[in-house]
């Protein structure tokens, strides 16, 4: 009787399958995913089950889903006629004021909450309650107090975004290492020197995370405020065109908001990278 | 104020130092150091060894002013220029957000020296510790041994009368540690050659071999509550290199100190076993 | 030897500040301060509202007024109907978000190429205030409960997908090697290694998703104005009843607190593997 020897199989790290090497795989698939969905969308909206009623019996109803080409056409129209610019300007204004106020107020509040233990303890219940509240629920109240002008929208934007800054800054201050404080005091650093050489360098990355989050939440604030009480602004533009079944223009608004969100996010990320030179390999 | 004539050439004098802690968890007081007397002459290299928890690290923090003693007095020689003492901390004690040169010149900047001047004064020290060319790197780009070199340069940079070293090589691997020990002696001599008086060093370690190799005197502390058990003069010729570790005299010193500490550990173990309820 | 210098006593440059307060206070300082801070806030608010000279209550309500409004409100069947509606929207929406978000997040994290393909769209939707999709949802689903559930799940969905994918990507390579060396099948590796390692990430996603979901409830109800706590708030505004309005807002606060408490219980349960920080977006 012969004992069957176990078959030797090759086991490289790449088991099986040979592939075509794609130089920049990441980009390739990203473009594929992006363009692919647009093409499917376009095709689906043009594929009419009943050709006599175009856009009604399709795989997707064109009136509800629009189509990339329709959106493009409407976009060109609104930008060349200039009809959309007032909306963009007013939204930018609301966003900017709210965001800047949130950053300044949030950072200073966060620093003091992190640094002064008693202050933090005394305000803790209130801060965490407000942090858990969907602050945009306060908008009707804000309208009662501040009317429906720019002020009430800026206040809502601040409320929507400030807690991201406060909490992150506070956590940053609290994560200052005891050892680093000890070193500073060993070399006779003064209070200001301690803040400059230890507290701020530790806290800045946290602050920037807060700022990045706040940029996005400010945008949420802008949209909600404009949905509720406005006659101008990108949020209003979206809501109005939604109600009038002008779907392509709803998508234009969404593209504007998403594009702006990405732009601001990347901007803050650039700043973050600049402050992160001292950190090993956290560059994303 | 003590002003006995005997203090003339002393760099440090501790009298009756006692340190109590309040444990935050158990709310019990315990004595970290019990009545410690220690004199260190100017230019002496003194090492304190002892089992962990004997209060040796606490003692350097007291000297450095990071803690204040419950009782007793510590005197250090004041200096006309520079600082009376500076600390070389344990591992990873550099500010990760500063480049090496900014870390090394930190003490000077704290003392109000302009950044430019501080950098100028830091450069020779960076070269002395063997980090020339690395001054613009961040700490994470350096190995553990190199980080401790920078740590040493930072303390030397403020030109202290006493250099306090709190287990500076504890986190290094065995080989790097040996290299750093030899390097420390070289730098110690180098600093002497550069600027006048030989530095007084107070070194803390739990490694007996390290203590014997580096020191003029080894002070052996007992387990908690910490007090001085023995003060041993190491009469090995200087300059020393790593070969000295293989001489019989060296081994004898090592053996002597080991016996002292071992007796402590045994006592502690039996006491711990006995007090178990 | 340097002549002329002398010995000086070391003084601590970091003298610890001992609290002079009595011991019973020091022990409970945290709770005492928190409680008195809150109490002071409520009392000052009430006193300010009671100043008849100012036309203050109209805008800001007052603690006593809110309690009164709450007392009236809870006796109405309509109120409980509203609460049930909002709760259902939140629950169903979160369920949908979780049910879709976890598998998609796992797929994106596990299949590299799928991840690459989704990348541009994920980035876009992450940067977009999802709440802006509301008019579209109304167009597609009408003003009923479905629309609100969709709004909630859209809000929460991306907060779950992103950390889940992140969790899968950061699974310890060594563990995967262990699995492979034991000839475990892909499926086995996935269920025994990848999934458990990802759970804490999913939970930290849930923590963020709760906030987003609540925002979804509020805005969708503001927008459609049919039923729910959001409608209580809007209707009170129109009736200039700020006491009842604040009661509605406080209801959202309470549910936010309760839900995040529930998540931290869940988190504690999985503490062993908890990632260092919450990953927002």
mmCIF file of C-alpha atoms in Angstrom, chain A residues 176-190 193-194 196-202 274-281 283, chain B residues 61 64-67 83 85-87 89-98 106-112 138-140 151 154-155 158:
data_model
loop_
_atom_site.group_PDB
_atom_site.id
_atom_site.type_symbol
_atom_site.label_atom_id
_atom_site.label_comp_id
_atom_site.label_asym_id
_atom_site.label_seq_id
_atom_site.Cartn_x
_atom_site.Cartn_y
_atom_site.Cartn_z
ATOM 1 C CA UNK A 176 -2.276 68.179 27.998
ATOM 2 C CA UNK A 177 0.288 65.784 29.408
ATOM 3 C CA UNK A 178 1.225 66.150 33.050
ATOM 4 C CA UNK A 179 4.778 65.236 32.171
ATOM 5 C CA UNK A 180 5.127 68.084 29.696
ATOM 6 C CA UNK A 181 3.825 70.515 32.301
ATOM 7 C CA UNK A 182 6.397 69.164 34.719
ATOM 8 C CA UNK A 183 9.220 69.675 32.239
ATOM 9 C CA UNK A 184 8.104 73.220 31.534
ATOM 10 C CA UNK A 185 7.974 74.060 35.203
ATOM 11 C CA UNK A 186 11.325 72.337 35.764
ATOM 12 C CA UNK A 187 12.911 74.750 33.317
ATOM 13 C CA UNK A 188 11.224 77.656 35.030
ATOM 14 C CA UNK A 189 8.649 78.454 32.355
ATOM 15 C CA UNK A 190 6.197 81.201 33.269
ATOM 16 C CA UNK A 193 5.329 80.299 28.418
ATOM 17 C CA UNK A 194 3.588 77.146 29.608
ATOM 18 C CA UNK A 196 2.554 78.841 24.519
ATOM 19 C CA UNK A 197 4.954 75.925 24.670
ATOM 20 C CA UNK A 198 2.755 73.159 26.054
ATOM 21 C CA UNK A 199 -0.975 73.879 26.187
ATOM 22 C CA UNK A 200 -1.445 75.353 22.722
ATOM 23 C CA UNK A 201 0.686 72.848 20.800
ATOM 24 C CA UNK A 202 -1.257 70.014 22.413
ATOM 25 C CA UNK A 274 0.692 72.244 8.550
ATOM 26 C CA UNK A 275 0.311 71.935 12.321
ATOM 27 C CA UNK A 276 0.891 68.217 12.252
ATOM 28 C CA UNK A 277 4.463 68.255 10.939
ATOM 29 C CA UNK A 278 5.678 66.978 14.289
ATOM 30 C CA UNK A 279 3.415 63.964 14.335
ATOM 31 C CA UNK A 280 4.500 60.643 12.945
ATOM 32 C CA UNK A 281 2.453 59.375 10.025
ATOM 33 C CA UNK A 283 -1.160 62.349 7.486
ATOM 34 C CA UNK B 61 12.084 66.098 42.077
ATOM 35 C CA UNK B 64 14.527 70.271 41.232
ATOM 36 C CA UNK B 65 11.697 72.051 43.042
ATOM 37 C CA UNK B 66 8.962 70.086 41.305
ATOM 38 C CA UNK B 67 7.790 68.881 44.711
ATOM 39 C CA UNK B 83 20.868 77.715 36.554
ATOM 40 C CA UNK B 85 20.107 72.702 38.578
ATOM 41 C CA UNK B 86 18.522 71.112 35.557
ATOM 42 C CA UNK B 87 16.808 67.805 35.076
ATOM 43 C CA UNK B 89 13.901 63.336 32.533
ATOM 44 C CA UNK B 90 12.994 59.753 31.820
ATOM 45 C CA UNK B 91 12.051 58.576 28.356
ATOM 46 C CA UNK B 92 10.116 60.609 25.779
ATOM 47 C CA UNK B 93 10.430 63.830 27.668
ATOM 48 C CA UNK B 94 11.038 66.018 24.630
ATOM 49 C CA UNK B 95 8.244 68.230 23.371
ATOM 50 C CA UNK B 96 7.123 66.355 20.264
ATOM 51 C CA UNK B 97 5.996 69.576 18.548
ATOM 52 C CA UNK B 98 9.404 71.249 18.738
ATOM 53 C CA UNK B 106 13.939 75.543 25.673
ATOM 54 C CA UNK B 107 15.445 76.348 29.077
ATOM 55 C CA UNK B 108 17.251 79.384 27.704
ATOM 56 C CA UNK B 109 14.096 80.706 26.047
ATOM 57 C CA UNK B 110 12.255 80.246 29.333
ATOM 58 C CA UNK B 111 14.994 82.268 31.007
ATOM 59 C CA UNK B 112 14.290 85.113 28.615
ATOM 60 C CA UNK B 138 11.383 66.387 15.152
ATOM 61 C CA UNK B 139 11.736 63.993 18.103
ATOM 62 C CA UNK B 140 9.726 61.226 16.434
ATOM 63 C CA UNK B 151 17.282 65.455 26.508
ATOM 64 C CA UNK B 154 18.592 70.452 26.852
ATOM 65 C CA UNK B 155 19.608 70.155 30.492
ATOM 66 C CA UNK B 158 21.029 76.069 30.807
#
